[in-house]
């Protein structure tokens, strides 16, 4: 007994060489760990001794099929070529000989020589030129490829005088005499036999009876096992096919037949293993790429693929069926197989058609499928159609123009009037597919002629037609969805601008004056309701036409007057230009025509600098106190104030006439001839922005319902500060929510008691405190407290709370816990002490890795590392340094443990302080540039520091 790996070491050969040496012997040497019997070891030793080749023992580069027991020396070859007889390695073809050789190399790259060398186990190295190569390009002959060589018989054994007549790959050889001879001679050579069989099959029409007799004799020897080969069954079957003799399957098991089929052998009738092939091919893409499937007859492929479809339908599972059918479709296309679908239902035919099979369902069934698919989806009509298109975008491309036209006709073929939602939905859906403009126009005309007034209105707002009977349409606009009502208003304005519709603002007042029951009907139909944005816009147009100035309270009151119930409150949208970011000027230097250096300023929109409180552009033109236009100091350009920061361009420009879908309120002013200059328009947009901010907070955070004024029946919410959720089904309703605009006139934020806490005035009850603004930290002031006290006493009630506000006591309260925060002077004594420590220890302290002075102002900077500190202690140190006045640009990057600390670029205003809460650790750091933008810092300075700053001026 001996293991393969030990045998390899003893014989000094590779595993590949050993496999080639064993050939077709029934000895398993596939793995080095395999154990060989003593008999198997002796057989291998005999084979190895017989080969006597040094090549196997050394490099094993040349195929074992081509090796001699040892390479024949020049002297030996001189003795051999004097002999008259040829070995059975070489086929005598009369005046020429044919033999097998392997390519050593071809094409001399250094000289460009079109020649190469072959190797034969008896003749050694054989020189040949590219001109004698047939069947392939000479340079495609790679090392080790087996070829047949035809050479002159004379001097065949004289290397110097040998003449090669032809070289071709074995599978391209046309000499059937040699092919028959070679198959019998090399039956034990696993690499040569398939190539010889392939060549014989290609040239089977050239075979004579004598050739066939020899091949059948070979079959008999294989059947009797006189000649042993692992590929015996395959060889016998292929010889039967080549010779035209029926192969006897008796005695061949299904397993063997299936293996033969997988290998690509033509096994004839596949009925015995059809079930086996079906099981193997289910869901297996590789099965259709195997030689067995490729070599099947078309009728067999059709039979197999249709069997696979039936099997897939039997085991229909969501998500798996289409994947199975895709594989079958791909296989049928690759192999040019036309499948039959007559036996399947319309539903199945539709599924096959969607996937890509060449089969069409009936048009009524297709229309019914689209209707049912639409109804299974959720969301708005546009969202459902988008979902269908993303899934079935190419669905109608498989139909002819006539079929598409017939599909549209089916929607309304049996009615004189279209007055139902299903018909319009199908029409609207089909119009989103791609087809010719002629069909599109025909479909629109036919549908419009049968549509009732409401569905003609729908066609108008969906932009299928450009005409509308205004007097008829306004009766149904209340039934349109919110977005469609806005489209209607913009489109009629567009038609007015083109002179195609003669209407006034008074006519618009008829559009949405719809009673509450009508709004409920619309909501029951498709979830839509009266859009109060449009109502507000029409109201604004009417009021502005009268020359009235719209204030925040007037707009709020108008919304309150038309609200029917809490959930009807909406945001004001659809008629305003959204801010895309603040426009800044970037300096760009260039040379003018005189060669002098000049600067031009290029406008850039910075998205991250969007205003915090303004959804819509309400920037105000900047003016000097004397009424002249103000210019920016650096650029000397006109600008707008946007939340106390400069912006160099607004985004509330008029739109082009044809761009009516994006019309803004400004466009409507122009079309309906309402006078409103840019300054007044910016103020109006500012009021609407405030309305929207208020609406954002009017929802219960538990159930989503709109909050109702506490203790109030009407909805005059602008005069109300306390709200509660009135939804009886809400599990955690918001109660007594305080909502109010911030007491700081320079702040645009809204105070929501759910997000903040009350301040804590000393010596009073807890509910005396005012809710603190999270944005500017404003709370109570003496003037507001006095106003509240006077109001209560006027009503005969007693005021029991404090009378001096935190604002007037120069105190800032914590918006996390309500306590008064500790004041820390920016760049005060502690800052100076810390700076001196950094300068003193800059060269010696382990945590200071770098330091230096800025070249422009000579101020110090340091790189402060975490070192061995705990992360919490490191962050606490950084926070302390920042609150004392140091500049730390990356402070908010908590993962950064190597922070830049520096003196600030600009000295703070006199008296400027930061604040820290002793109770909860919360801090207000005015020199934190990331938290304190220009508007927020300005609001805080205005409310908390104006008096103190005046004292220093």
PDB file of C-alpha atoms in Angstrom, residues 703-931:
ATOM      1  CA  UNK A 703     -51.981  60.722  16.087  1.00  0.00           C
ATOM      2  CA  UNK A 704     -51.182  63.409  13.491  1.00  0.00           C
ATOM      3  CA  UNK A 705     -54.533  65.195  13.821  1.00  0.00           C
ATOM      4  CA  UNK A 706     -54.579  68.992  13.813  1.00  0.00           C
ATOM      5  CA  UNK A 707     -54.609  70.562  17.296  1.00  0.00           C
ATOM      6  CA  UNK A 708     -57.704  72.477  18.356  1.00  0.00           C
ATOM      7  CA  UNK A 709     -57.614  75.736  20.356  1.00  0.00           C
ATOM      8  CA  UNK A 710     -58.103  74.837  23.984  1.00  0.00           C
ATOM      9  CA  UNK A 711     -61.549  75.939  25.187  1.00  0.00           C
ATOM     10  CA  UNK A 712     -62.439  77.496  21.824  1.00  0.00           C
ATOM     11  CA  UNK A 713     -65.064  76.372  19.324  1.00  0.00           C
ATOM     12  CA  UNK A 714     -63.967  78.537  16.434  1.00  0.00           C
ATOM     13  CA  UNK A 715     -60.543  78.356  14.812  1.00  0.00           C
ATOM     14  CA  UNK A 716     -59.205  81.863  15.392  1.00  0.00           C
ATOM     15  CA  UNK A 717     -55.807  80.398  16.054  1.00  0.00           C
ATOM     16  CA  UNK A 718     -53.762  83.547  15.456  1.00  0.00           C
ATOM     17  CA  UNK A 719     -55.196  85.008  18.673  1.00  0.00           C
ATOM     18  CA  UNK A 720     -54.896  81.686  20.559  1.00  0.00           C
ATOM     19  CA  UNK A 721     -51.785  80.350  22.286  1.00  0.00           C
ATOM     20  CA  UNK A 722     -52.955  77.080  23.836  1.00  0.00           C
ATOM     21  CA  UNK A 723     -53.935  74.019  21.784  1.00  0.00           C
ATOM     22  CA  UNK A 724     -54.951  70.431  22.499  1.00  0.00           C
ATOM     23  CA  UNK A 725     -55.658  67.259  20.566  1.00  0.00           C
ATOM     24  CA  UNK A 726     -59.404  66.546  20.441  1.00  0.00           C
ATOM     25  CA  UNK A 727     -59.127  63.110  18.802  1.00  0.00           C
ATOM     26  CA  UNK A 728     -60.873  60.706  21.192  1.00  0.00           C
ATOM     27  CA  UNK A 729     -59.012  57.758  19.614  1.00  0.00           C
ATOM     28  CA  UNK A 730     -55.569  59.250  20.244  1.00  0.00           C
ATOM     29  CA  UNK A 731     -53.651  57.187  22.816  1.00  0.00           C
ATOM     30  CA  UNK A 732     -51.223  59.948  23.879  1.00  0.00           C
ATOM     31  CA  UNK A 733     -52.924  63.224  22.900  1.00  0.00           C
ATOM     32  CA  UNK A 734     -51.019  66.506  23.130  1.00  0.00           C
ATOM     33  CA  UNK A 735     -52.737  68.678  25.781  1.00  0.00           C
ATOM     34  CA  UNK A 736     -52.373  72.398  26.484  1.00  0.00           C
ATOM     35  CA  UNK A 737     -49.651  72.930  23.911  1.00  0.00           C
ATOM     36  CA  UNK A 738     -48.398  76.510  23.997  1.00  0.00           C
ATOM     37  CA  UNK A 739     -47.696  77.915  20.511  1.00  0.00           C
ATOM     38  CA  UNK A 740     -46.608  81.475  19.935  1.00  0.00           C
ATOM     39  CA  UNK A 741     -44.204  83.525  17.892  1.00  0.00           C
ATOM     40  CA  UNK A 742     -41.045  84.407  19.782  1.00  0.00           C
ATOM     41  CA  UNK A 743     -41.215  87.539  21.945  1.00  0.00           C
ATOM     42  CA  UNK A 744     -38.000  88.735  20.272  1.00  0.00           C
ATOM     43  CA  UNK A 745     -38.933  90.917  17.319  1.00  0.00           C
ATOM     44  CA  UNK A 746     -35.645  90.036  15.581  1.00  0.00           C
ATOM     45  CA  UNK A 747     -36.298  86.297  15.847  1.00  0.00           C
ATOM     46  CA  UNK A 748     -38.461  84.404  13.335  1.00  0.00           C
ATOM     47  CA  UNK A 749     -38.826  81.190  15.326  1.00  0.00           C
ATOM     48  CA  UNK A 750     -41.941  79.765  16.920  1.00  0.00           C
ATOM     49  CA  UNK A 751     -42.075  78.763  20.585  1.00  0.00           C
ATOM     50  CA  UNK A 752     -43.589  75.271  21.045  1.00  0.00           C
ATOM     51  CA  UNK A 753     -43.954  74.112  24.657  1.00  0.00           C
ATOM     52  CA  UNK A 754     -43.374  70.504  23.526  1.00  0.00           C
ATOM     53  CA  UNK A 755     -39.816  71.407  22.550  1.00  0.00           C
ATOM     54  CA  UNK A 756     -38.700  73.763  25.331  1.00  0.00           C
ATOM     55  CA  UNK A 757     -39.114  74.607  29.044  1.00  0.00           C
ATOM     56  CA  UNK A 758     -40.267  77.555  31.149  1.00  0.00           C
ATOM     57  CA  UNK A 759     -37.808  79.979  32.720  1.00  0.00           C
ATOM     58  CA  UNK A 760     -37.641  79.968  36.536  1.00  0.00           C
ATOM     59  CA  UNK A 761     -38.104  83.446  38.043  1.00  0.00           C
ATOM     60  CA  UNK A 762     -37.166  83.499  41.731  1.00  0.00           C
ATOM     61  CA  UNK A 763     -39.862  83.722  44.424  1.00  0.00           C
ATOM     62  CA  UNK A 764     -42.790  82.738  42.179  1.00  0.00           C
ATOM     63  CA  UNK A 765     -44.784  79.670  41.256  1.00  0.00           C
ATOM     64  CA  UNK A 766     -43.483  77.375  38.525  1.00  0.00           C
ATOM     65  CA  UNK A 767     -46.195  78.268  36.031  1.00  0.00           C
ATOM     66  CA  UNK A 768     -45.206  81.950  36.176  1.00  0.00           C
ATOM     67  CA  UNK A 769     -42.204  81.254  33.966  1.00  0.00           C
ATOM     68  CA  UNK A 770     -42.292  81.960  30.237  1.00  0.00           C
ATOM     69  CA  UNK A 771     -41.385  79.381  27.623  1.00  0.00           C
ATOM     70  CA  UNK A 772     -37.850  79.935  26.373  1.00  0.00           C
ATOM     71  CA  UNK A 773     -37.159  80.285  22.636  1.00  0.00           C
ATOM     72  CA  UNK A 774     -34.759  77.552  21.497  1.00  0.00           C
ATOM     73  CA  UNK A 775     -33.362  79.806  18.796  1.00  0.00           C
ATOM     74  CA  UNK A 776     -32.558  83.066  20.622  1.00  0.00           C
ATOM     75  CA  UNK A 777     -33.114  82.109  24.320  1.00  0.00           C
ATOM     76  CA  UNK A 778     -35.680  84.903  24.764  1.00  0.00           C
ATOM     77  CA  UNK A 779     -38.216  84.546  27.589  1.00  0.00           C
ATOM     78  CA  UNK A 780     -39.863  87.188  29.806  1.00  0.00           C
ATOM     79  CA  UNK A 781     -39.323  90.959  29.698  1.00  0.00           C
ATOM     80  CA  UNK A 782     -40.513  93.628  32.112  1.00  0.00           C
ATOM     81  CA  UNK A 783     -42.656  95.371  29.495  1.00  0.00           C
ATOM     82  CA  UNK A 784     -44.478  92.156  28.523  1.00  0.00           C
ATOM     83  CA  UNK A 785     -44.996  91.227  32.187  1.00  0.00           C
ATOM     84  CA  UNK A 786     -46.473  94.661  32.896  1.00  0.00           C
ATOM     85  CA  UNK A 787     -48.809  94.295  29.917  1.00  0.00           C
ATOM     86  CA  UNK A 788     -50.018  90.919  31.211  1.00  0.00           C
ATOM     87  CA  UNK A 789     -50.477  92.334  34.750  1.00  0.00           C
ATOM     88  CA  UNK A 790     -52.468  95.306  33.477  1.00  0.00           C
ATOM     89  CA  UNK A 791     -54.749  93.088  31.376  1.00  0.00           C
ATOM     90  CA  UNK A 792     -55.580  90.810  34.313  1.00  0.00           C
ATOM     91  CA  UNK A 793     -56.226  93.688  36.722  1.00  0.00           C
ATOM     92  CA  UNK A 794     -58.428  95.366  34.114  1.00  0.00           C
ATOM     93  CA  UNK A 795     -60.553  92.206  34.114  1.00  0.00           C
ATOM     94  CA  UNK A 796     -60.673  92.258  37.930  1.00  0.00           C
ATOM     95  CA  UNK A 797     -58.249  89.367  38.379  1.00  0.00           C
ATOM     96  CA  UNK A 798     -55.176  89.294  40.576  1.00  0.00           C
ATOM     97  CA  UNK A 799     -51.662  88.968  39.140  1.00  0.00           C
ATOM     98  CA  UNK A 800     -49.441  86.750  41.369  1.00  0.00           C
ATOM     99  CA  UNK A 801     -46.272  86.416  39.287  1.00  0.00           C
ATOM    100  CA  UNK A 802     -43.023  88.380  38.920  1.00  0.00           C
ATOM    101  CA  UNK A 803     -42.855  91.843  37.394  1.00  0.00           C
ATOM    102  CA  UNK A 804     -39.187  92.129  36.397  1.00  0.00           C
ATOM    103  CA  UNK A 805     -38.214  90.064  33.379  1.00  0.00           C
ATOM    104  CA  UNK A 806     -35.011  88.134  32.868  1.00  0.00           C
ATOM    105  CA  UNK A 807     -34.279  90.259  29.801  1.00  0.00           C
ATOM    106  CA  UNK A 808     -34.165  93.422  31.865  1.00  0.00           C
ATOM    107  CA  UNK A 809     -32.104  91.716  34.591  1.00  0.00           C
ATOM    108  CA  UNK A 810     -29.527  90.868  31.869  1.00  0.00           C
ATOM    109  CA  UNK A 811     -30.046  87.158  32.521  1.00  0.00           C
ATOM    110  CA  UNK A 812     -30.249  84.348  29.987  1.00  0.00           C
ATOM    111  CA  UNK A 813     -32.124  81.192  30.967  1.00  0.00           C
ATOM    112  CA  UNK A 814     -31.246  77.651  29.957  1.00  0.00           C
ATOM    113  CA  UNK A 815     -33.584  76.211  27.298  1.00  0.00           C
ATOM    114  CA  UNK A 816     -32.993  72.704  28.665  1.00  0.00           C
ATOM    115  CA  UNK A 817     -33.818  73.164  32.374  1.00  0.00           C
ATOM    116  CA  UNK A 818     -34.985  76.799  32.801  1.00  0.00           C
ATOM    117  CA  UNK A 819     -32.330  77.923  35.291  1.00  0.00           C
ATOM    118  CA  UNK A 820     -30.372  81.165  34.883  1.00  0.00           C
ATOM    119  CA  UNK A 821     -27.103  80.483  33.068  1.00  0.00           C
ATOM    120  CA  UNK A 822     -23.674  81.530  34.319  1.00  0.00           C
ATOM    121  CA  UNK A 823     -22.057  84.341  32.336  1.00  0.00           C
ATOM    122  CA  UNK A 824     -18.538  83.758  31.054  1.00  0.00           C
ATOM    123  CA  UNK A 825     -16.804  86.746  29.542  1.00  0.00           C
ATOM    124  CA  UNK A 826     -15.355  85.997  26.114  1.00  0.00           C
ATOM    125  CA  UNK A 827     -11.562  86.422  26.148  1.00  0.00           C
ATOM    126  CA  UNK A 828     -11.688  87.364  29.824  1.00  0.00           C
ATOM    127  CA  UNK A 829      -9.190  86.603  32.582  1.00  0.00           C
ATOM    128  CA  UNK A 830      -9.560  82.821  32.323  1.00  0.00           C
ATOM    129  CA  UNK A 831      -9.005  82.959  28.545  1.00  0.00           C
ATOM    130  CA  UNK A 832      -5.805  84.978  29.030  1.00  0.00           C
ATOM    131  CA  UNK A 833      -4.588  82.537  31.663  1.00  0.00           C
ATOM    132  CA  UNK A 834      -5.239  79.556  29.365  1.00  0.00           C
ATOM    133  CA  UNK A 835      -3.490  81.262  26.428  1.00  0.00           C
ATOM    134  CA  UNK A 836      -0.412  81.991  28.570  1.00  0.00           C
ATOM    135  CA  UNK A 837      -0.340  78.308  29.622  1.00  0.00           C
ATOM    136  CA  UNK A 838      -0.417  77.138  25.990  1.00  0.00           C
ATOM    137  CA  UNK A 839       2.396  79.519  25.007  1.00  0.00           C
ATOM    138  CA  UNK A 840       4.522  78.457  27.954  1.00  0.00           C
ATOM    139  CA  UNK A 841       4.058  74.704  27.409  1.00  0.00           C
ATOM    140  CA  UNK A 842       3.979  74.648  23.598  1.00  0.00           C
ATOM    141  CA  UNK A 843       7.381  72.950  23.289  1.00  0.00           C
ATOM    142  CA  UNK A 844       7.178  70.573  26.216  1.00  0.00           C
ATOM    143  CA  UNK A 845       3.637  69.292  26.722  1.00  0.00           C
ATOM    144  CA  UNK A 846       2.886  65.878  25.165  1.00  0.00           C
ATOM    145  CA  UNK A 847      -0.617  66.891  24.070  1.00  0.00           C
ATOM    146  CA  UNK A 848       0.586  69.891  22.004  1.00  0.00           C
ATOM    147  CA  UNK A 849       1.865  68.297  18.777  1.00  0.00           C
ATOM    148  CA  UNK A 850       2.247  71.495  16.713  1.00  0.00           C
ATOM    149  CA  UNK A 851       2.057  75.224  17.218  1.00  0.00           C
ATOM    150  CA  UNK A 852       2.756  78.502  15.461  1.00  0.00           C
ATOM    151  CA  UNK A 853       1.595  82.020  14.652  1.00  0.00           C
ATOM    152  CA  UNK A 854      -0.638  83.115  11.796  1.00  0.00           C
ATOM    153  CA  UNK A 855       1.270  85.113   9.223  1.00  0.00           C
ATOM    154  CA  UNK A 856      -1.512  87.656   8.657  1.00  0.00           C
ATOM    155  CA  UNK A 857      -2.146  88.738  12.260  1.00  0.00           C
ATOM    156  CA  UNK A 858       0.571  87.073  14.404  1.00  0.00           C
ATOM    157  CA  UNK A 859      -1.940  85.261  16.610  1.00  0.00           C
ATOM    158  CA  UNK A 860      -1.186  81.858  18.133  1.00  0.00           C
ATOM    159  CA  UNK A 861      -2.528  78.459  17.080  1.00  0.00           C
ATOM    160  CA  UNK A 862      -1.987  74.996  18.620  1.00  0.00           C
ATOM    161  CA  UNK A 863      -2.802  71.371  17.754  1.00  0.00           C
ATOM    162  CA  UNK A 864      -4.239  69.869  20.956  1.00  0.00           C
ATOM    163  CA  UNK A 865      -4.270  66.022  20.992  1.00  0.00           C
ATOM    164  CA  UNK A 866      -6.237  63.690  23.236  1.00  0.00           C
ATOM    165  CA  UNK A 867      -3.118  61.845  24.391  1.00  0.00           C
ATOM    166  CA  UNK A 868      -3.930  59.605  27.352  1.00  0.00           C
ATOM    167  CA  UNK A 869      -7.031  61.505  28.379  1.00  0.00           C
ATOM    168  CA  UNK A 870     -10.466  59.911  28.436  1.00  0.00           C
ATOM    169  CA  UNK A 871     -12.595  61.054  25.501  1.00  0.00           C
ATOM    170  CA  UNK A 872     -15.184  62.681  27.775  1.00  0.00           C
ATOM    171  CA  UNK A 873     -12.482  64.685  29.581  1.00  0.00           C
ATOM    172  CA  UNK A 874     -10.967  65.745  26.234  1.00  0.00           C
ATOM    173  CA  UNK A 875     -14.341  66.973  24.931  1.00  0.00           C
ATOM    174  CA  UNK A 876     -14.975  68.821  28.203  1.00  0.00           C
ATOM    175  CA  UNK A 877     -11.629  70.637  27.868  1.00  0.00           C
ATOM    176  CA  UNK A 878     -12.412  71.648  24.293  1.00  0.00           C
ATOM    177  CA  UNK A 879     -15.830  72.944  25.326  1.00  0.00           C
ATOM    178  CA  UNK A 880     -14.271  74.965  28.134  1.00  0.00           C
ATOM    179  CA  UNK A 881     -11.679  76.470  25.790  1.00  0.00           C
ATOM    180  CA  UNK A 882     -14.331  77.427  23.243  1.00  0.00           C
ATOM    181  CA  UNK A 883     -16.671  79.038  25.763  1.00  0.00           C
ATOM    182  CA  UNK A 884     -13.796  81.131  27.069  1.00  0.00           C
ATOM    183  CA  UNK A 885     -13.143  82.515  23.586  1.00  0.00           C
ATOM    184  CA  UNK A 886     -10.780  80.184  21.689  1.00  0.00           C
ATOM    185  CA  UNK A 887     -11.596  79.372  18.091  1.00  0.00           C
ATOM    186  CA  UNK A 888     -11.969  75.609  17.414  1.00  0.00           C
ATOM    187  CA  UNK A 889     -13.203  75.150  13.806  1.00  0.00           C
ATOM    188  CA  UNK A 890     -13.733  71.362  14.050  1.00  0.00           C
ATOM    189  CA  UNK A 891     -15.252  71.330  17.517  1.00  0.00           C
ATOM    190  CA  UNK A 892     -18.456  69.565  16.401  1.00  0.00           C
ATOM    191  CA  UNK A 893     -16.485  66.660  14.894  1.00  0.00           C
ATOM    192  CA  UNK A 894     -16.526  64.538  18.050  1.00  0.00           C
ATOM    193  CA  UNK A 895     -14.374  61.797  16.486  1.00  0.00           C
ATOM    194  CA  UNK A 896     -11.534  64.235  15.832  1.00  0.00           C
ATOM    195  CA  UNK A 897      -8.990  63.779  18.621  1.00  0.00           C
ATOM    196  CA  UNK A 898      -6.428  66.205  17.215  1.00  0.00           C
ATOM    197  CA  UNK A 899      -8.108  69.617  17.211  1.00  0.00           C
ATOM    198  CA  UNK A 900      -6.861  72.998  16.020  1.00  0.00           C
ATOM    199  CA  UNK A 901      -7.159  75.634  18.760  1.00  0.00           C
ATOM    200  CA  UNK A 902      -6.388  79.275  18.024  1.00  0.00           C
ATOM    201  CA  UNK A 903      -6.918  82.837  19.061  1.00  0.00           C
ATOM    202  CA  UNK A 904      -9.975  84.274  17.278  1.00  0.00           C
ATOM    203  CA  UNK A 905      -9.447  86.205  14.049  1.00  0.00           C
ATOM    204  CA  UNK A 906     -11.469  89.165  15.279  1.00  0.00           C
ATOM    205  CA  UNK A 907     -11.661  90.539  18.798  1.00  0.00           C
ATOM    206  CA  UNK A 908     -15.185  90.231  20.264  1.00  0.00           C
ATOM    207  CA  UNK A 909     -17.387  93.203  20.873  1.00  0.00           C
ATOM    208  CA  UNK A 910     -16.886  94.740  24.313  1.00  0.00           C
ATOM    209  CA  UNK A 911     -18.999  92.997  26.919  1.00  0.00           C
ATOM    210  CA  UNK A 912     -19.696  89.918  24.765  1.00  0.00           C
ATOM    211  CA  UNK A 913     -20.144  86.805  26.882  1.00  0.00           C
ATOM    212  CA  UNK A 914     -20.857  83.122  26.545  1.00  0.00           C
ATOM    213  CA  UNK A 915     -23.145  81.289  28.950  1.00  0.00           C
ATOM    214  CA  UNK A 916     -23.055  77.965  30.757  1.00  0.00           C
ATOM    215  CA  UNK A 917     -25.701  76.238  32.873  1.00  0.00           C
ATOM    216  CA  UNK A 918     -24.411  74.916  36.212  1.00  0.00           C
ATOM    217  CA  UNK A 919     -27.476  72.737  36.606  1.00  0.00           C
ATOM    218  CA  UNK A 920     -27.397  70.674  33.368  1.00  0.00           C
ATOM    219  CA  UNK A 921     -24.188  71.679  31.579  1.00  0.00           C
ATOM    220  CA  UNK A 922     -25.980  73.259  28.601  1.00  0.00           C
ATOM    221  CA  UNK A 923     -24.028  76.093  26.964  1.00  0.00           C
ATOM    222  CA  UNK A 924     -24.649  79.096  24.732  1.00  0.00           C
ATOM    223  CA  UNK A 925     -21.445  79.829  22.825  1.00  0.00           C
ATOM    224  CA  UNK A 926     -21.763  82.915  20.671  1.00  0.00           C
ATOM    225  CA  UNK A 927     -18.355  82.396  19.040  1.00  0.00           C
ATOM    226  CA  UNK A 928     -19.371  78.909  17.800  1.00  0.00           C
ATOM    227  CA  UNK A 929     -19.641  79.667  14.079  1.00  0.00           C
ATOM    228  CA  UNK A 930     -21.304  76.375  13.212  1.00  0.00           C
ATOM    229  CA  UNK A 931     -24.161  76.860  15.688  1.00  0.00           C
TER     230      UNK A 931
END
